[in-house]
Coordinates of C-alpha atoms and ligand atoms in Angstrom, one line a residue:
M1 CA -2.1 -13.0 -4.1
D2 CA -4.2 -12.1 -1.0
P3 CA -7.8 -11.4 -1.5
R4 CA -7.3 -9.4 1.9
L5 CA -5.1 -7.0 0.0
K6 CA -6.2 -6.6 -3.4
V7 CA -7.2 -2.7 -3.9
R8 CA -8.8 -1.0 -6.5
A9 CA -8.3 2.6 -7.3
L10 CA -7.4 4.8 -10.6
G11 CA -9.7 2.6 -11.8
L12 CA -7.1 0.1 -11.7
E13 CA -6.9 -3.0 -9.6
F14 CA -4.0 -3.6 -7.7
Q15 CA -2.4 -6.6 -6.0
N16 CA -1.9 -4.8 -3.2
P17 CA -1.5 -0.7 -1.7
V18 CA 2.4 -1.8 -1.5
L19 CA 4.0 0.3 -3.9
V20 CA 7.5 1.8 -3.9
A21 CA 8.9 5.6 -3.7
S22 CA 9.6 7.3 -6.8
G23 CA 13.6 7.8 -6.6
T24 CA 14.1 4.7 -4.3
F25 CA 13.8 1.8 -6.7
G26 CA 15.5 3.4 -9.4
Y27 CA 13.4 1.6 -12.7
G28 CA 13.1 -1.9 -10.8
D29 CA 16.1 -3.5 -12.4
E30 CA 18.6 -3.0 -9.6
Y31 CA 16.9 -4.6 -7.2
Y32 CA 15.2 -7.3 -9.4
D33 CA 17.4 -10.0 -7.4
V34 CA 16.6 -9.3 -4.1
M35 CA 13.1 -7.7 -4.4
P36 CA 10.8 -8.2 -7.4
F37 CA 8.3 -5.2 -8.1
S38 CA 6.5 -7.9 -9.4
E39 CA 5.0 -8.8 -5.8
L40 CA 4.4 -5.2 -5.4
G41 CA 0.8 -3.4 -5.6
A42 CA 3.0 -1.0 -8.2
L43 CA 6.8 0.0 -9.3
V44 CA 6.9 3.9 -9.6
T45 CA 9.8 5.0 -11.6
K46 CA 12.9 7.1 -11.1
T47 CA 11.5 10.7 -12.2
I48 CA 11.8 11.6 -15.8
T49 CA 12.9 14.4 -17.7
R50 CA 13.1 15.2 -21.2
E51 CA 16.5 15.8 -21.1
V52 CA 19.3 12.9 -19.5
R53 CA 20.5 14.7 -16.3
K54 CA 23.6 14.1 -14.0
G55 CA 22.0 15.8 -11.0
N56 CA 23.6 17.5 -8.4
P57 CA 27.6 17.3 -7.9
P58 CA 28.4 15.0 -4.9
P59 CA 28.1 14.7 -1.7
R60 CA 24.4 14.4 -2.4
I61 CA 22.9 12.1 0.1
V62 CA 24.1 12.1 4.0
E63 CA 22.2 10.0 6.6
T64 CA 20.8 11.9 9.8
D65 CA 19.0 11.1 12.6
S66 CA 16.1 8.5 11.9
G67 CA 16.0 9.7 8.7
M68 CA 18.5 11.0 5.2
L69 CA 19.1 13.9 3.5
N70 CA 19.4 13.9 -0.7
S71 CA 19.7 16.2 -2.8
I72 CA 20.4 13.7 -5.9
G73 CA 19.2 17.0 -8.5
L74 CA 16.3 14.8 -10.3
A75 CA 18.8 12.4 -12.0
N76 CA 17.8 10.2 -14.5
V77 CA 18.3 8.8 -18.4
G78 CA 16.2 10.9 -19.9
L79 CA 12.7 10.3 -22.1
E80 CA 14.3 8.7 -25.1
K81 CA 16.6 6.4 -23.1
F82 CA 13.5 5.7 -21.0
L83 CA 11.6 4.4 -23.8
A84 CA 13.8 2.6 -25.3
E85 CA 15.6 0.5 -22.8
K86 CA 14.2 1.1 -19.4
L87 CA 10.4 0.7 -19.6
P88 CA 10.7 -2.1 -22.2
W89 CA 12.2 -4.6 -19.3
I90 CA 9.9 -3.2 -17.1
A91 CA 6.6 -4.2 -18.9
E92 CA 8.5 -7.4 -19.4
H93 CA 9.3 -8.1 -15.8
A94 CA 5.5 -6.8 -14.2
G95 CA 3.7 -9.5 -13.8
A96 CA 0.4 -8.2 -11.7
A97 CA 2.4 -5.4 -10.7
R98 CA 1.5 -2.2 -12.1
V99 CA 3.9 0.0 -13.4
I100 CA 3.6 4.2 -12.6
V101 CA 5.9 6.1 -14.5
N102 CA 6.3 9.7 -12.5
V103 CA 7.4 12.5 -14.8
A104 CA 8.6 16.2 -14.3
G105 CA 9.3 19.3 -15.9
F106 CA 11.0 23.0 -15.6
S107 CA 8.1 24.6 -17.1
V108 CA 4.9 23.7 -18.0
E109 CA 5.4 22.6 -21.6
E110 CA 8.1 20.5 -20.4
F111 CA 5.7 18.6 -18.1
I112 CA 3.2 18.2 -20.7
E113 CA 5.1 17.0 -23.3
V114 CA 7.2 14.3 -21.0
A115 CA 3.7 13.2 -19.7
S116 CA 2.1 12.3 -23.1
V117 CA 4.8 10.6 -24.7
A118 CA 5.3 8.6 -21.6
G119 CA 1.6 8.6 -20.8
G120 CA 0.8 7.0 -24.4
A121 CA 3.6 4.1 -24.2
A122 CA 2.9 0.5 -23.9
G123 CA 2.9 -1.2 -20.6
V124 CA 2.3 2.2 -18.5
D125 CA -0.5 2.1 -16.0
A126 CA -0.4 5.3 -14.8
L127 CA 1.4 8.5 -14.5
E128 CA 2.8 10.4 -11.3
V129 CA 3.9 13.9 -11.5
N130 CA 6.0 15.3 -9.2
L131 CA 4.9 18.5 -8.9
G132 CA 8.0 19.1 -5.9
C133 CA 10.4 20.1 -9.1
P134 CA 11.2 23.9 -9.5
N135 CA 9.3 26.1 -12.3
V136 CA 12.3 27.6 -14.5
K137 CA 10.1 30.2 -15.5
A138 CA 8.8 31.3 -12.6
G139 CA 12.1 31.9 -10.5
Y140 CA 12.8 28.0 -9.0
V141 CA 9.9 28.3 -7.2
H142 CA 8.0 24.8 -7.2
F143 CA 5.3 24.2 -9.2
G144 CA 3.8 22.7 -6.0
A145 CA 4.3 25.3 -3.9
D146 CA 1.3 27.1 -5.8
P147 CA -2.2 26.5 -6.5
D148 CA -1.9 27.6 -10.7
S149 CA 0.7 26.4 -11.7
V150 CA -0.4 23.1 -10.1
R151 CA -3.7 23.6 -12.0
Q152 CA -2.0 24.4 -15.0
V153 CA 0.2 21.7 -15.1
V154 CA -2.4 18.9 -14.2
S155 CA -5.1 20.4 -16.5
G156 CA -2.7 20.7 -19.0
V157 CA -1.5 17.0 -18.7
R158 CA -4.8 15.8 -18.4
A159 CA -5.6 17.1 -21.3
Q160 CA -2.9 15.4 -23.2
V161 CA -3.4 11.7 -21.6
D162 CA -5.6 8.8 -21.6
V163 CA -4.0 6.9 -18.1
P164 CA -5.0 8.0 -14.7
L165 CA -2.9 10.6 -13.1
I166 CA -1.8 11.0 -9.5
A167 CA -0.7 14.2 -8.6
K168 CA 2.6 14.3 -6.2
L169 CA 2.3 16.9 -3.6
T170 CA 5.1 18.2 -1.3
P171 CA 4.6 19.3 2.2
N172 CA 6.6 22.3 2.3
V173 CA 3.4 24.6 1.3
T174 CA 1.0 26.7 4.0
D175 CA -1.7 25.0 3.2
I176 CA -1.6 21.4 1.8
A177 CA -5.6 21.3 1.2
A178 CA -5.6 23.9 -0.5
L179 CA -3.2 22.7 -3.5
A180 CA -4.7 19.3 -3.4
G181 CA -8.1 20.7 -4.1
A182 CA -6.3 22.5 -7.1
A183 CA -4.8 19.3 -8.4
V184 CA -8.1 17.5 -7.6
E185 CA -10.1 20.4 -9.8
A186 CA -7.9 20.6 -12.6
G187 CA -8.7 16.3 -13.1
A188 CA -6.2 14.4 -11.2
D189 CA -7.1 11.2 -10.7
A190 CA -5.3 10.3 -7.0
L191 CA -2.9 12.3 -4.6
S192 CA 0.5 10.9 -3.5
L193 CA 2.2 13.2 -0.4
I194 CA 4.9 13.5 1.0
N195 CA 7.6 14.4 -1.0
T196 CA 11.1 15.4 1.3
I197 CA 11.0 17.8 3.3
P198 CA 14.0 20.5 3.0
G199 CA 16.8 19.9 5.2
M200 CA 20.7 21.0 5.9
K201 CA 23.3 19.1 8.1
I202 CA 26.8 21.0 8.5
D203 CA 30.1 19.1 8.8
V204 CA 31.7 20.8 11.9
E205 CA 35.3 20.4 10.9
R206 CA 34.7 21.6 7.4
R207 CA 32.3 24.3 8.9
K208 CA 30.0 23.9 5.6
P209 CA 26.6 22.3 5.0
T210 CA 28.0 18.2 4.8
I211 CA 25.1 18.3 1.4
A212 CA 27.1 20.5 -1.5
M213 CA 24.3 21.6 -2.5
G214 CA 23.1 23.0 1.1
F215 CA 20.1 22.1 1.7
G216 CA 18.4 18.7 1.2
G217 CA 15.5 16.9 1.1
L218 CA 14.6 15.3 4.3
S219 CA 13.1 11.9 3.9
G220 CA 13.0 8.3 6.2
P221 CA 11.1 7.5 9.9
A222 CA 12.2 11.0 10.6
V223 CA 9.4 12.7 8.1
R224 CA 6.1 9.8 8.9
P225 CA 4.6 12.4 11.2
V226 CA 4.4 14.8 9.1
G227 CA 3.5 12.7 6.0
V228 CA 0.7 11.0 8.2
A229 CA -0.4 14.5 9.1
C230 CA -0.9 15.6 5.5
V231 CA -2.5 12.7 4.7
Y232 CA -4.9 13.4 7.1
K233 CA -5.7 16.6 6.7
V234 CA -6.4 15.8 2.5
Y235 CA -8.2 13.1 3.2
Q236 CA -10.8 15.7 5.5
Q237 CA -10.6 17.6 2.4
M238 CA -11.6 15.4 -0.1
V239 CA -14.8 13.9 2.0
S240 CA -15.8 17.7 1.5
M241 CA -15.4 17.4 -2.4
D242 CA -18.0 16.5 -5.1
H243 CA -15.2 14.6 -6.4
P244 CA -12.4 12.7 -4.5
V245 CA -10.1 11.3 -5.3
P246 CA -7.7 8.6 -3.8
I247 CA -4.5 9.3 -1.5
V248 CA -1.5 7.7 -1.7
G249 CA 0.5 8.2 1.2
I250 CA 4.2 8.2 1.5
G251 CA 7.0 8.7 3.8
G252 CA 8.8 6.7 6.6
I253 CA 7.3 3.7 6.1
C254 CA 9.2 0.6 7.3
S255 CA 6.8 -1.5 8.5
A256 CA 3.0 -2.4 8.3
E257 CA 2.1 -1.4 11.1
H258 CA 3.6 2.3 9.2
A259 CA 1.5 1.6 6.4
L260 CA -1.8 1.3 8.5
E261 CA -1.1 4.5 10.3
Y262 CA -1.0 6.2 7.2
I263 CA -4.3 4.1 5.4
M264 CA -6.0 4.8 8.8
A265 CA -5.3 8.5 8.5
G266 CA -6.9 8.2 4.7
A267 CA -4.8 6.4 2.4
S268 CA -6.1 3.7 -0.3
L269 CA -2.8 3.3 -1.4
V270 CA 0.9 3.2 0.1
Q271 CA 4.6 4.0 -0.7
V272 CA 7.8 2.6 0.3
G273 CA 11.1 4.6 -0.2
T274 CA 13.9 4.9 2.1
A275 CA 13.1 1.9 3.8
S276 CA 14.4 -0.2 0.9
F277 CA 18.0 1.8 0.9
V278 CA 18.2 0.2 4.6
H279 CA 16.5 -2.9 3.6
P280 CA 15.5 -3.8 0.0
Q281 CA 12.9 -6.3 0.7
A282 CA 11.2 -3.6 2.9
A283 CA 8.4 -3.5 0.9
R284 CA 8.2 -7.8 0.7
Q285 CA 7.8 -7.2 4.3
V286 CA 4.9 -4.2 4.6
I287 CA 2.8 -6.7 2.2
E288 CA 3.4 -9.7 4.7
G289 CA 2.8 -7.7 7.6
L290 CA -0.8 -6.2 6.3
A291 CA -1.5 -9.6 5.6
E292 CA -0.9 -10.8 9.0
W293 CA -2.6 -8.2 10.3
C294 CA -6.0 -8.4 8.2
E295 CA -5.9 -11.9 9.6
Q296 CA -5.4 -10.9 13.5
H297 CA -8.1 -8.2 13.1
G298 CA -10.6 -10.0 10.8
V299 CA -10.7 -8.3 8.5
K300 CA -11.7 -8.9 5.2
N301 CA -10.2 -6.3 2.6
I302 CA -7.8 -3.9 3.3
S303 CA -9.7 -1.3 1.9
E304 CA -11.9 -1.6 5.0
L305 CA -9.5 0.8 6.8
V306 CA -9.4 3.2 4.8
G307 CA -9.6 6.7 6.8
A308 CA -10.9 4.6 10.0
A309 CA -9.0 7.0 12.0
H310 CA -11.7 9.7 11.3
K311 CA -14.3 7.9 12.3
V312 CA -15.7 8.2 15.6
Ligands
FMN1 C1 17.3 8.8 -3.0 C2 16.1 9.8 -2.6 C3 15.4 10.6 -4.3 C4 14.4 10.7 -4.1 N1 14.0 11.0 -5.8 C5 12.9 11.4 -6.1 C6 12.2 11.4 -7.5 O1 12.9 11.1 -8.4 N2 11.4 11.9 -7.9 C7 10.3 12.3 -6.8 O2 8.9 12.1 -7.0 N3 10.0 12.2 -5.9 C8 11.6 11.0 -5.0 N4 11.8 11.4 -3.6 C9 11.2 11.1 -2.6 C10 10.4 9.6 -2.4 O3 9.7 9.6 -3.6 C11 10.0 10.0 -0.9 O4 8.3 11.1 -1.8 C12 10.1 10.3 -0.1 O5 11.6 9.9 -0.4 C13 9.4 10.4 1.0 O6 9.5 8.5 1.7 P1 10.5 7.9 2.7 O7 10.3 8.3 3.7 O8 9.6 7.0 2.5 O9 11.8 7.6 1.2 C14 12.9 10.7 -3.6 C15 14.0 10.4 -2.5 C16 15.3 9.7 -2.1 C17 15.4 9.2 -0.2

């Protein structure tokens, strides 16, 4: 464990600031032989919903220039199986890594139910609430697109769980800082940003969208400048608030330099997502690269760099 990479956030100690992003690392088991998540700051699980979900029909992933589109549709094993089969294995193999369970619901009530059960389970250090999920009762608009829905979900979950709560925001909004403010006022202990950005690829021979559902979520290097800009903007918003909370930077991180961009924009922690599909050990390379950068630049602890790009 490198003391320069140790980070304190959410009332927890992270052995390093590098996490893996929800939905890109499953439940940690499939990758374990090549990339044990115990080396990471934390494992963030695939989103868990109340019911088991098969997700959307294939094709549901396609590569694009500098990224990929996915329309997985929140396929997951469901809350019951997650608690009975996945979480015990995760807890047993976590070592010094934190365990963050990502949860969602298709109504405010489902969010609260899933979060309160998962948040009370042994071995769970924090919850990440996926606000990119559609609200079935409100015309399938994403919870994260509406400040009132953000408040309802976050304050409802906050009232039921004791573990730290991270609100994961979607960038598909007019003013992400306003949504961030709503989440913090409602009780979020940290903000994760960004989730994917809507996109489409057309198969010109079939004259149809390549992805069965038409639209997909864009991720990978293509979204990095969008993510960095969102973190920069939300960090400025946090500085102006009475109770600023840490930011978790996500989107297109493939190297230590990319992680540093997010950290200097204002992120205390970062998540590696799509890069793990290209190189399963991408997160380890980011950790090693950060330690080397700190060594070369005389940085005693990585937290010194948080928000560095804002200082004149
Ligand atoms: C195949 C795939 C599945 C994903 N599933 C989830 C999910 O279940 N829950 C969630 O909050 N985000 C999910 N995401 C979004 C990622 O966690 C992350 O926010 C996004 O991909 C941007 O990071 P990246 O460019 O490093 O991949 C998924 C992304 C991909 C590519």
